[in-house]
Coordinates of C-alpha atoms in Angstrom, one line a residue:
X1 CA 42.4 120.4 179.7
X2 CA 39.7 120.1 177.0
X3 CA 41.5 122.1 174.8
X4 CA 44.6 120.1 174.9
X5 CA 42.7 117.2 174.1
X6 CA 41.5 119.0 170.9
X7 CA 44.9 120.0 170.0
X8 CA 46.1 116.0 170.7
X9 CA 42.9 114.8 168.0
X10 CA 44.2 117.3 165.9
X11 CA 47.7 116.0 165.3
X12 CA 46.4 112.8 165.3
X13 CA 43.9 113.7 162.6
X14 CA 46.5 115.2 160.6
X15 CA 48.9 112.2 161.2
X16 CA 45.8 109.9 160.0
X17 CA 45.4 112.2 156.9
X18 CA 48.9 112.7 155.2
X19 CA 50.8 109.2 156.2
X20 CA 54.4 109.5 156.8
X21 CA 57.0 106.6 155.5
X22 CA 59.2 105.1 158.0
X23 CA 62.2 107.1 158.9
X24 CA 66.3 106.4 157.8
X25 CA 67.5 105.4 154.7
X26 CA 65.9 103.2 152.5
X27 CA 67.9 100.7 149.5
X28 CA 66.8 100.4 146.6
X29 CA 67.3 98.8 143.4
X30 CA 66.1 99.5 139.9
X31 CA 67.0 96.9 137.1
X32 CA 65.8 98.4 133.7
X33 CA 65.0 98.0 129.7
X34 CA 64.2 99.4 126.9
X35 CA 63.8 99.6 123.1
X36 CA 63.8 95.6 123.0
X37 CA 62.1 95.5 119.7
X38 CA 61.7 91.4 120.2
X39 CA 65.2 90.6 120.2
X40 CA 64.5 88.1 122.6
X41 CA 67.5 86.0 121.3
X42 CA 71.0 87.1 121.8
X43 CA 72.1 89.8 118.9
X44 CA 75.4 88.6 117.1
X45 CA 77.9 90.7 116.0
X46 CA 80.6 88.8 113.7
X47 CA 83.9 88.7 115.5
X48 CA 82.5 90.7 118.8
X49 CA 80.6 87.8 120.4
X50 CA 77.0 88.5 120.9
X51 CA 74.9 90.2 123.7
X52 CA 71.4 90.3 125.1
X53 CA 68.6 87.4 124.9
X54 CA 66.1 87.3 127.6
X55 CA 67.0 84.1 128.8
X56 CA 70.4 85.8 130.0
X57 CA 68.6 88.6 131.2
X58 CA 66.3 86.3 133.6
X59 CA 69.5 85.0 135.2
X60 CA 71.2 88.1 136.2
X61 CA 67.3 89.6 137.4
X62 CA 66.8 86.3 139.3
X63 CA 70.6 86.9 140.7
X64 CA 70.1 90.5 141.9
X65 CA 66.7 90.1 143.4
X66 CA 68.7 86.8 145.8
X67 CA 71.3 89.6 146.4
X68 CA 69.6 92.3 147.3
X69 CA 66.5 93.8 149.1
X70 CA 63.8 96.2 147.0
X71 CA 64.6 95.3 143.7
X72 CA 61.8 97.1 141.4
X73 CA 62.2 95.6 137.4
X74 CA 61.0 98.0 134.6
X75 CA 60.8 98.8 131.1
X76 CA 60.5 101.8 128.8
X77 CA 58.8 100.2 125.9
X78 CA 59.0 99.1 122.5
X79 CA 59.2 95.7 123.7
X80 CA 58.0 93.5 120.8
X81 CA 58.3 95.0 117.5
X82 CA 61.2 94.4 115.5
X83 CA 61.9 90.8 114.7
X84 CA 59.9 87.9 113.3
X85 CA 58.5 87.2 116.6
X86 CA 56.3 90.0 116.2
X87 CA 55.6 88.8 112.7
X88 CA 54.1 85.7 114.5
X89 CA 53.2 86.8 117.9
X90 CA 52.1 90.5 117.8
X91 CA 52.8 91.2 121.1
X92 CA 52.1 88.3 122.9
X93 CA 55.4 86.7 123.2
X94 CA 56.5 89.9 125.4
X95 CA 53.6 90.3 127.5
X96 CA 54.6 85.9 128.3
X97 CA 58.1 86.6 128.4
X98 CA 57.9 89.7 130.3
X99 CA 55.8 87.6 132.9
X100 CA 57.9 84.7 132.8
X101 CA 61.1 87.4 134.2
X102 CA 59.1 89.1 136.6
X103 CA 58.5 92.6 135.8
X104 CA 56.9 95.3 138.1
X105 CA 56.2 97.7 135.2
X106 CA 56.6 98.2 131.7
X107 CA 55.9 101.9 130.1
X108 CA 54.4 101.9 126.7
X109 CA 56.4 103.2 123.8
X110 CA 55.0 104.6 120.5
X111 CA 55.5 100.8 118.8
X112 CA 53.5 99.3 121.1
X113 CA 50.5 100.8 119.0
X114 CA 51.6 99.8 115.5
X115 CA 48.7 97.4 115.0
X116 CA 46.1 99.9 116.6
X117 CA 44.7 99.3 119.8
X118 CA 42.7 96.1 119.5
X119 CA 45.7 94.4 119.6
X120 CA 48.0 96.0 122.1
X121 CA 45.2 95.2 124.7
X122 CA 44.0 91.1 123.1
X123 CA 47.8 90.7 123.1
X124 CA 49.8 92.5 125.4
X125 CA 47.8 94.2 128.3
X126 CA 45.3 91.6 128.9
X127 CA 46.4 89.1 131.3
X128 CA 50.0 90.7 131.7
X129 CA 51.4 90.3 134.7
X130 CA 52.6 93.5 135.1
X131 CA 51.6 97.0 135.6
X132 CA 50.9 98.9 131.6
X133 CA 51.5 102.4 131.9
X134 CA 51.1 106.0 130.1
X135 CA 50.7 109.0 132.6
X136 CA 49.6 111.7 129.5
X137 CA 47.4 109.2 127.6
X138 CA 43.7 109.5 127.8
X139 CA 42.3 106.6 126.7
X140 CA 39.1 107.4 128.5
X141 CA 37.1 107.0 124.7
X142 CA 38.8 104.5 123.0
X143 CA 36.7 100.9 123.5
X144 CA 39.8 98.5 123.9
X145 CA 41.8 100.7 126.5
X146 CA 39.7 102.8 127.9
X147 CA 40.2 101.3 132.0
X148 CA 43.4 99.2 131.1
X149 CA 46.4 101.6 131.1
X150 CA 47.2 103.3 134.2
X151 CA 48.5 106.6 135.0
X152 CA 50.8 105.3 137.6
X153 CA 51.5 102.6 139.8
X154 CA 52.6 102.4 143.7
X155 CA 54.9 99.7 145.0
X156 CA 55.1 98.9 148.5
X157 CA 58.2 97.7 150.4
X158 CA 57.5 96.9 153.8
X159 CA 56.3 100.7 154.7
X160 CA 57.9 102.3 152.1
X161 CA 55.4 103.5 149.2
X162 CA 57.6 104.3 145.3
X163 CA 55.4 105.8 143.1
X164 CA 56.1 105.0 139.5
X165 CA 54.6 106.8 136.1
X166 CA 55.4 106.9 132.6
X167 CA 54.9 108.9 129.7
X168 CA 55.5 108.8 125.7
X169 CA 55.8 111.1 123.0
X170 CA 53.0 113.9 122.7
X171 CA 53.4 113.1 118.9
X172 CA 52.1 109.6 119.0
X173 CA 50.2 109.6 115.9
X174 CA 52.7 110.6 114.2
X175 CA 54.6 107.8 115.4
X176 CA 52.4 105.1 115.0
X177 CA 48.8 104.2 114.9
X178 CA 46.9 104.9 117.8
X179 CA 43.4 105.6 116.4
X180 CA 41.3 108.7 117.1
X181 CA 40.3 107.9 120.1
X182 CA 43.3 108.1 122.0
X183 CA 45.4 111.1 122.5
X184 CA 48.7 112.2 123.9
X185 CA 49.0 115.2 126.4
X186 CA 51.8 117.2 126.9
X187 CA 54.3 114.9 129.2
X188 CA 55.4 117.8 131.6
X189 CA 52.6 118.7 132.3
X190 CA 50.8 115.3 133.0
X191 CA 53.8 114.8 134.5
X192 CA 53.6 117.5 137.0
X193 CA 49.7 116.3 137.6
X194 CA 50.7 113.0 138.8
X195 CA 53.4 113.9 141.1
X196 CA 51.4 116.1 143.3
X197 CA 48.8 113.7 143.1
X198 CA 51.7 111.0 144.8
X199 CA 53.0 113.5 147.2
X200 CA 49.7 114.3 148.3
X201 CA 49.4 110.5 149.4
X202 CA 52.7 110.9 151.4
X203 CA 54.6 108.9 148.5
X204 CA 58.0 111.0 148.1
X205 CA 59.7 108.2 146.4
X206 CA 58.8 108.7 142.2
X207 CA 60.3 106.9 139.3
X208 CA 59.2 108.1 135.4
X209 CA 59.1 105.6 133.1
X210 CA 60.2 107.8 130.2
X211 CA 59.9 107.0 126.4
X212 CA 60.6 110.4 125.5
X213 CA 64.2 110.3 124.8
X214 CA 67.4 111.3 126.5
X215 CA 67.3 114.8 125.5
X216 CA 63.7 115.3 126.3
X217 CA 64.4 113.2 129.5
X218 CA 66.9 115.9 130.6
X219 CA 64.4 118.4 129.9
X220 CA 61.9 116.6 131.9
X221 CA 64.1 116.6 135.0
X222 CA 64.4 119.5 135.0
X223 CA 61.2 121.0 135.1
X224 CA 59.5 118.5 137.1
X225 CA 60.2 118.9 140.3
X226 CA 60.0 115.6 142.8
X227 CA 60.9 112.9 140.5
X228 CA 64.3 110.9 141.7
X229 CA 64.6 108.6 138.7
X230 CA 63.7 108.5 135.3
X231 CA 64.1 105.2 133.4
X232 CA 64.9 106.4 129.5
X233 CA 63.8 105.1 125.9
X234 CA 63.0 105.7 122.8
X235 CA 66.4 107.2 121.5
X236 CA 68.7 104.3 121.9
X237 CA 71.0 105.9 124.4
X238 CA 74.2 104.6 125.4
X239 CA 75.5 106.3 129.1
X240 CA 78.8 105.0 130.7
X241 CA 82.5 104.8 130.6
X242 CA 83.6 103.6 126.9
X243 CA 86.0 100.5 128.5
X244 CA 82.4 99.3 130.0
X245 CA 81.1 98.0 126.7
X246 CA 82.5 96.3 123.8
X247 CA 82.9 98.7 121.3
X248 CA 80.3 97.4 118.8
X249 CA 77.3 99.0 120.8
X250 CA 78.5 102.4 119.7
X251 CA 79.3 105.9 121.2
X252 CA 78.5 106.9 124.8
X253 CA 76.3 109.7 125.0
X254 CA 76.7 110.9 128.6
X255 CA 77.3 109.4 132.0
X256 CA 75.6 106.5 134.2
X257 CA 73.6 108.3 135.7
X258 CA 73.4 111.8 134.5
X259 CA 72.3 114.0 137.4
X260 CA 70.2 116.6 136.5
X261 CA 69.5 119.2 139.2
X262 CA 66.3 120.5 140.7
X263 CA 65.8 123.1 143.1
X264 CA 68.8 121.3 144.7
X265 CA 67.6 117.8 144.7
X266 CA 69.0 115.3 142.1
X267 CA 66.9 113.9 139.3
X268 CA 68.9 110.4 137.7
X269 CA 68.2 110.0 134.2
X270 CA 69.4 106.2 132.8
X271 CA 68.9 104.7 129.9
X272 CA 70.0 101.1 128.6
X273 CA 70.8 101.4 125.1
X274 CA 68.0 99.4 122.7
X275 CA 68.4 95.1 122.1
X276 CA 68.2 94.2 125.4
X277 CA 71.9 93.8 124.9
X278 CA 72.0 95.6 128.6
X279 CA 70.4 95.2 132.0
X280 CA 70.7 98.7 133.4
X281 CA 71.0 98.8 137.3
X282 CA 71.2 101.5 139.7
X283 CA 71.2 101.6 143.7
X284 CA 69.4 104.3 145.2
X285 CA 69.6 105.5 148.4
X286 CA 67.0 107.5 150.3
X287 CA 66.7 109.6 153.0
X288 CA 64.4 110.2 155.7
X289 CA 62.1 112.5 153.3
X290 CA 62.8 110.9 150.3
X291 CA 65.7 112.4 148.9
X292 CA 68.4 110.5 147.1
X293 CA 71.6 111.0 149.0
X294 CA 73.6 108.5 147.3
X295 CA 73.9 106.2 144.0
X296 CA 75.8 103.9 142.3
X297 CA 75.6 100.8 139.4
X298 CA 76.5 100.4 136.1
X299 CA 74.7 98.8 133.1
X300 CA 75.5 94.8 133.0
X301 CA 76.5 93.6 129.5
X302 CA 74.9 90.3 128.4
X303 CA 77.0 88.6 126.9
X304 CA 78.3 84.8 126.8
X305 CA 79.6 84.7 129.7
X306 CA 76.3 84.6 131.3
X307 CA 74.0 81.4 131.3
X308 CA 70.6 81.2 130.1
X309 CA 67.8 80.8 132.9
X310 CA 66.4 77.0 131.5
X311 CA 63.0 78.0 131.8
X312 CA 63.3 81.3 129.8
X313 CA 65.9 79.6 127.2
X314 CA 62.7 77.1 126.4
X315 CA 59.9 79.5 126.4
X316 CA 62.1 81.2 123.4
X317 CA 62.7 78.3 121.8
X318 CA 59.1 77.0 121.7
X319 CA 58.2 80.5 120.7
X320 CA 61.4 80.6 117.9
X321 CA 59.8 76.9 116.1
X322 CA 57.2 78.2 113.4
X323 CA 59.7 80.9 112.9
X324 CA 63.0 79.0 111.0
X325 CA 61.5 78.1 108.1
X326 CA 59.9 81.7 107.5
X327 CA 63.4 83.3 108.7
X328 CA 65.8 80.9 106.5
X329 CA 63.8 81.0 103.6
X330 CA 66.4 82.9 100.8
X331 CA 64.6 85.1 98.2
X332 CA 67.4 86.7 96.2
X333 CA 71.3 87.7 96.6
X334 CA 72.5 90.9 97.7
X335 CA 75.6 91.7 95.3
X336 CA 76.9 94.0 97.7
X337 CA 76.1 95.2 101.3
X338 CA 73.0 97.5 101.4
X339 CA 73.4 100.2 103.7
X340 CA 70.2 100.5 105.8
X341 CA 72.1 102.0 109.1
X342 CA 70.2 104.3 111.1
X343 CA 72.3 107.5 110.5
X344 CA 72.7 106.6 106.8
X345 CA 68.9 106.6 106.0
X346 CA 67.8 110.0 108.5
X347 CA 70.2 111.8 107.1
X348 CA 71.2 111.2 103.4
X349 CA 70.2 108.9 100.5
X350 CA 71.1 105.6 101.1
X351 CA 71.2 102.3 98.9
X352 CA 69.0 100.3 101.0
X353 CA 66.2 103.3 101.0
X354 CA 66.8 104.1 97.6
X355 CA 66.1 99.6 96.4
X356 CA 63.1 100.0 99.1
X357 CA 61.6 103.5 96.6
X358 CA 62.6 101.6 93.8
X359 CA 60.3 98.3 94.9
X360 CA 57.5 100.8 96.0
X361 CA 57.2 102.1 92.7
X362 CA 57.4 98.6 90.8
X363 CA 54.9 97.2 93.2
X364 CA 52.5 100.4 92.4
X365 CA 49.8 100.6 90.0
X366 CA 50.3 102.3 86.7
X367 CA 51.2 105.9 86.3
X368 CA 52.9 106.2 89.6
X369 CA 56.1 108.1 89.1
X370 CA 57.1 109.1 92.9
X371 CA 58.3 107.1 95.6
X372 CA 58.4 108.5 99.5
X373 CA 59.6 106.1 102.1
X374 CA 60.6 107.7 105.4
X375 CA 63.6 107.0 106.6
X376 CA 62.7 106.1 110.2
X377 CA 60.4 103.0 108.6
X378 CA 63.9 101.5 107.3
X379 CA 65.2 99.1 110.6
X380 CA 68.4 97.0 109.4
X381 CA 71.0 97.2 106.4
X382 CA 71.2 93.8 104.4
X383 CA 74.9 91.7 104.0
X384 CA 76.1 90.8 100.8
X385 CA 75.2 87.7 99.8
X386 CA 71.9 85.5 100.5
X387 CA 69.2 87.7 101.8
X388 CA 66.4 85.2 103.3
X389 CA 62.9 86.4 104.3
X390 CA 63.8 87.3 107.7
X391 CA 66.5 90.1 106.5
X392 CA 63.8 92.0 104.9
X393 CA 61.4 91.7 107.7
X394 CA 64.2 93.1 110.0
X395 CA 64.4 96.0 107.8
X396 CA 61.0 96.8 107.2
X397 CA 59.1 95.0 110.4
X398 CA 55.8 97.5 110.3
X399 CA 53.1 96.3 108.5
X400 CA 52.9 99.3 106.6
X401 CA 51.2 99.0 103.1
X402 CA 51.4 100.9 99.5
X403 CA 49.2 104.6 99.6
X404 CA 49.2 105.8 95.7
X405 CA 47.6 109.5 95.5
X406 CA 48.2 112.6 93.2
X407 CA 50.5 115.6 94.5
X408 CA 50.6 119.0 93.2
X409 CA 53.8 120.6 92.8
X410 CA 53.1 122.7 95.6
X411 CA 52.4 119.6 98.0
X412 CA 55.6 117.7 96.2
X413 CA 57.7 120.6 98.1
X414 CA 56.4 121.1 101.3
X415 CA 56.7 117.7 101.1
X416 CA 60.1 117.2 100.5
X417 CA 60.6 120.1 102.8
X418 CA 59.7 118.3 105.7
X419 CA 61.5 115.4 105.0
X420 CA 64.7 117.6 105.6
X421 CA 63.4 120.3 108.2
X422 CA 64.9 117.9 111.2
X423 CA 68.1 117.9 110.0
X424 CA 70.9 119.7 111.5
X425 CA 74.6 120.2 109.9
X426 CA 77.0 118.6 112.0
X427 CA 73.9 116.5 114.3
X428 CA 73.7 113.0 112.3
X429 CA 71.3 110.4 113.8
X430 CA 69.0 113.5 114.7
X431 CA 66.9 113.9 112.2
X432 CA 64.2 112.3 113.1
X433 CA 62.5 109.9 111.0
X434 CA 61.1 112.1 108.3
X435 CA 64.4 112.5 105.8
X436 CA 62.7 111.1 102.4
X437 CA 64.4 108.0 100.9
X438 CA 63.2 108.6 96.9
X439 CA 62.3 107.3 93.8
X440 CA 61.6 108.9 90.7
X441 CA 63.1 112.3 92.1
X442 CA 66.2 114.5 92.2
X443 CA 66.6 117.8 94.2
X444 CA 69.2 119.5 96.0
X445 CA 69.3 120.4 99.7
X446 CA 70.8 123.4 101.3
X447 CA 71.1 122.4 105.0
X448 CA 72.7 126.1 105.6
X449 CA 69.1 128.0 104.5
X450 CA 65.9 128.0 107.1
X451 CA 63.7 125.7 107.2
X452 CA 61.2 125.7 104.1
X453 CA 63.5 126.6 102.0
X454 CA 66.0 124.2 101.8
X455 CA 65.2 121.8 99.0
X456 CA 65.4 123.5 95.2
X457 CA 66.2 122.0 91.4
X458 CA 63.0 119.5 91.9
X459 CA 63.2 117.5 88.6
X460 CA 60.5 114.1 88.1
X461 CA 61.1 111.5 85.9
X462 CA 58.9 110.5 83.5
X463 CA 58.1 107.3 81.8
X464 CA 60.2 107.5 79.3
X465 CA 63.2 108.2 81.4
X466 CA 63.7 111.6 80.5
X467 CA 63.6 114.4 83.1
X468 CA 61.0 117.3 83.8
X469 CA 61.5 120.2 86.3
X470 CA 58.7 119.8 88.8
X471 CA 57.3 123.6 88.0
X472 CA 56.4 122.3 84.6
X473 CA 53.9 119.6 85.8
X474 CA 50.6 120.2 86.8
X475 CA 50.2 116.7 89.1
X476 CA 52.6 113.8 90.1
X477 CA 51.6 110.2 91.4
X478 CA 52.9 109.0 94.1
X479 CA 53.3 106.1 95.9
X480 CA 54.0 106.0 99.7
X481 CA 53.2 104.0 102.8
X482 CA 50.2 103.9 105.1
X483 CA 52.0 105.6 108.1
X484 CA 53.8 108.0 106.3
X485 CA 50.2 109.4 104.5
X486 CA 48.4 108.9 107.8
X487 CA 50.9 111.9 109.0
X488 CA 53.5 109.5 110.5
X489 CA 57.0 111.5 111.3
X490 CA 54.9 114.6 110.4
X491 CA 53.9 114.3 107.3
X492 CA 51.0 116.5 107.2
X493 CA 50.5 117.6 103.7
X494 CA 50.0 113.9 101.9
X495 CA 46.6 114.0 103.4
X496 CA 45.9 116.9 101.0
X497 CA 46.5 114.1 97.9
X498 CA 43.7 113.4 95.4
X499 CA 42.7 110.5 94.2
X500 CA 43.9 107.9 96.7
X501 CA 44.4 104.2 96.3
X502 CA 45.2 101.8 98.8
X503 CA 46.9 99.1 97.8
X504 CA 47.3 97.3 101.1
X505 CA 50.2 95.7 99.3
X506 CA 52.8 95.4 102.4
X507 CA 56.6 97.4 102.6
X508 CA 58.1 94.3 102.6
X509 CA 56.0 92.0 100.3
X510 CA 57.1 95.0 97.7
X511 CA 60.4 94.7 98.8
X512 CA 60.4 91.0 98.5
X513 CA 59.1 90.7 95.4
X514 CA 61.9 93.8 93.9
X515 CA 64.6 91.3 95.1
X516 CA 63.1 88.1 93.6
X517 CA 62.7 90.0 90.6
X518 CA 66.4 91.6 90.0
X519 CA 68.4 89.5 92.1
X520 CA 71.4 89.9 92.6
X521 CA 70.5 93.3 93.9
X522 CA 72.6 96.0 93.6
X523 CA 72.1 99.6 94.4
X524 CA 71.3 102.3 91.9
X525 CA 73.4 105.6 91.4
X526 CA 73.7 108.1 94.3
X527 CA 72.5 111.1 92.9
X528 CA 68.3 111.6 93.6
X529 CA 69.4 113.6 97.1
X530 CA 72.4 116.1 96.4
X531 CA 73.4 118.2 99.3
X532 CA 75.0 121.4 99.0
X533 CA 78.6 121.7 99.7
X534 CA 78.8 117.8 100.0

């Protein structure tokens, strides 16, 4: 008798110890964003109607969650950097706005440290309503966020428990501007860390908040095991059917979801493109041990034919004021469209990088014959016509600022090697951000040799115009920007430079200033970045 007692405290004990949810299927729904980059207004596309605008996206979240039971709301970062609200605002208006919606989480992405972490905690973290999170951060030394941004974050539903993480890219410093004192762990692995931490609560329910990209997403699905969902940024990823979205929004890059498979249970990896154009949503279905057995949903396209929520539409408005007359304020005439489109400027020279080199070096102190601008720093192309203040703000948005410093030729090629190392023949858009847009240079790349030994026929120009090949010079000068010579996009070997000036003359004050100055504008001959067989 007294040992069946024991063996009843011991199940009971156990029972007490590792909780289990409640039994059957559980619903739920997941409404998701990503790569907002402050469009908070709707994005217009001329003769394809416009998309997005948080105002639209309140409505449709505010009409799911009256629809439908356990409706989690989440983003995968880069929320405010992009557009003159960030100009303004740093960060602020989307830790408000985000509030104002209702979200459960937002992951941070690499831009959500581009003014250094004083600010991403005065302005977005404290006092947002929602959980901030970065599973493979420590932040444990760093005075501002050290006990702000949490690993993970539980969400109850009556008894059922979903467990929700996030990670970003192990290269954050290159990406932005962190500071010393915080540091990026492999996301697998942190990854892995956290999920038996969850399952060892009794939580079997886990969503990643990924900012890793869709690739690396896929990756990440497949090697951690328990995770049912993983909410995707970073790599502006469109997944669907094509006669889903007008065609403006560009190609699909897989399904909605795409189910990756681990040890036999499904991992859903969906992304939402970047804009806020979209309101991704997928239904989950659970069962008893907290497996997903069935799915469904689509992306929703914002567009006109959804109304504003009132309440959001004057929050953006209010917020939108002080920022007309910077926006609208015309500083020269583009004689022709510059070309500033993300697969133009990673992968080739481009006459919107090329203006952007040329500005660098006007707005440089004497002697400087070099300009390196990275290619993933360059955010918009620029119409013919008027370009206002705004335009160049939307193409250079990071308050990056003019780094002058002296490069041997050795360093001028492993430079310049770099800058083309991510780029694969036949894989445009992939390269990364580090392909060089130039100034004062001319070389010729051989995507069909290995990597480091792709770029030959180095030539500088001098003063006087004339040419000199870059074995015949002892030093160059060169002018870059702060990120880029901090190691941003990789950029190691610019920290080896000598004699360094910071100008702390802003990327697009310089570029301002070039289009005041030789207005109309009009791009310079294609010929600094030859590529072989091209």
């Amino acid at each position: 008798m007294l040992r069946s007692s024991l063996l009843v405290v011991f199940l009971v004990f156990i029972g007490a110890s590792c909780p289990r949810q409640d039994t059957g299927p559980f619903r739920l729904t997941v409404l998701h964003t990503g790569e907002n980059h402050g469009h908070w207004l709707p994005v217009t596309h001329p003769g394809q109607g416009d998309q997005g605008g948080i105002a639209r996206r309140a409505t449709v979240v505010k009409q799911v969650r009256m629809q439908r039971d356990n409706v989690l709301l989440l983003d995968s970062g880069d929320a405010g950097q992009g557009t003159l609200f960030f100009h303004q605002y740093k960060g602020a208006a989307a830790r408000e706005l985000y509030g104002m919606v209702g979200y459960d989480a937002v992951g941070l992405g690499n831009h959500e440290f581009d003014l250094g972490p004083e600010i991403l905690w005065k302005n977005f973290i404290d006092g947002a309503a929602f959980a901030v999170l970065a599973t493979n951060l420590d932040v444990s030394k760093d005075q501002w966020l050290a006990g702000k941004v949490q690993r993970y974050v539980i969400r109850q539903f009556g008894r059922q428990k979903v467990g929700i993480l996030a990670a970003l890219p192990r290269e954050l410093a290159d990406l932005s501007a962190p500071g010393p004192d915080v540091v990026a762990h492999s996301p697998i692995a942190s990854l892995r860390d956290a999920v038996s931490e969850l399952e060892a609560m009794g939580i079997d329910k886990i969503i990643v908040i990924s900012h890793l990209g869709y690739r690396e997403d896929i990756v990440v699905a497949q090697q951690v095991r328990g995770i049912d969902l993983i909410i995707g940024g970073h790599s502006a990823t469109l997944l669907g059917r094509a006669d889903h979205y007008p065609r403006v929004l560009g190609n699909i890059a897989g399904p909605y979801p795409t189910v990756v498979y681990n040890d036999g249970a499904p991992a859903l990896v969906v992304h939402s493109h970047v804009w806020g154009r979209l309101l991704g949503q997928i239904h989950l279905t659970f069962d008893s041990g907290g497996r997903v057995i069935l799915w469904d949903g689509e992306p929703i396209v914002l567009d006109a034919s959804i109304p504003e929520d009132p309440d959001l539409q004057a929050a953006v408005a209010r917020l939108a004021e002080p920022l007309g007359e910077i926006s609208d304020r015309v500083v020269g005439v583009a004689a022709v469209q510059l070309d500033g489109s993300r697969d133009s400027v990673r992968n080739r020279q481009a006459p919107l990088g090329d203006i952007i080199a040329d500005a660098m070096v006007a707005a440089a102190g004497p002697g400087v014959q070099v300009a390196i601008q990275n290619g993933g720093g360059i955010r918009a192309s620029i119409d013919s016509g008027p370009i206002t203040f705004g335009e160049v703000l939307a193409v250079l948005p990071f308050e990056n600022y003019l780094v002058e410093l002296d490069l041997d030729a050795d360093l001028i090629r492993s430079t310049l090697e770099h800058a083309v190392s991510q780029v694969s023949i036949g894989s445009p858009g992939d390269s990364g951000g580090a392909w060089a847009q130039v100034a004062g240079l001319r070389y010729l790349v051989d995507l069909d040799q290995p990597i480091g030994k792709r770029v030959s026929e180095i030539e500088i120009r001098q003063q006087d115009g004339t040419w000199l090949p870059l074995e015949n010079l002892t030093t160059v000068r060169v002018v870059t920007n702060s990120f880029v010579y901090a190691g941003g996009d990789g950029y190691r070997s610019l920290s080896k430079g000598t004699n360094v000036v910071e100008r702390h003359v802003t990327l697009a004050n310089a570029l301002l200033s070039y289009i005041e100055q030789h207005s109309p504008v009009t791009p310079p001959q294609l010929d600094r970045v030859r590529i072989a067989d091209q």
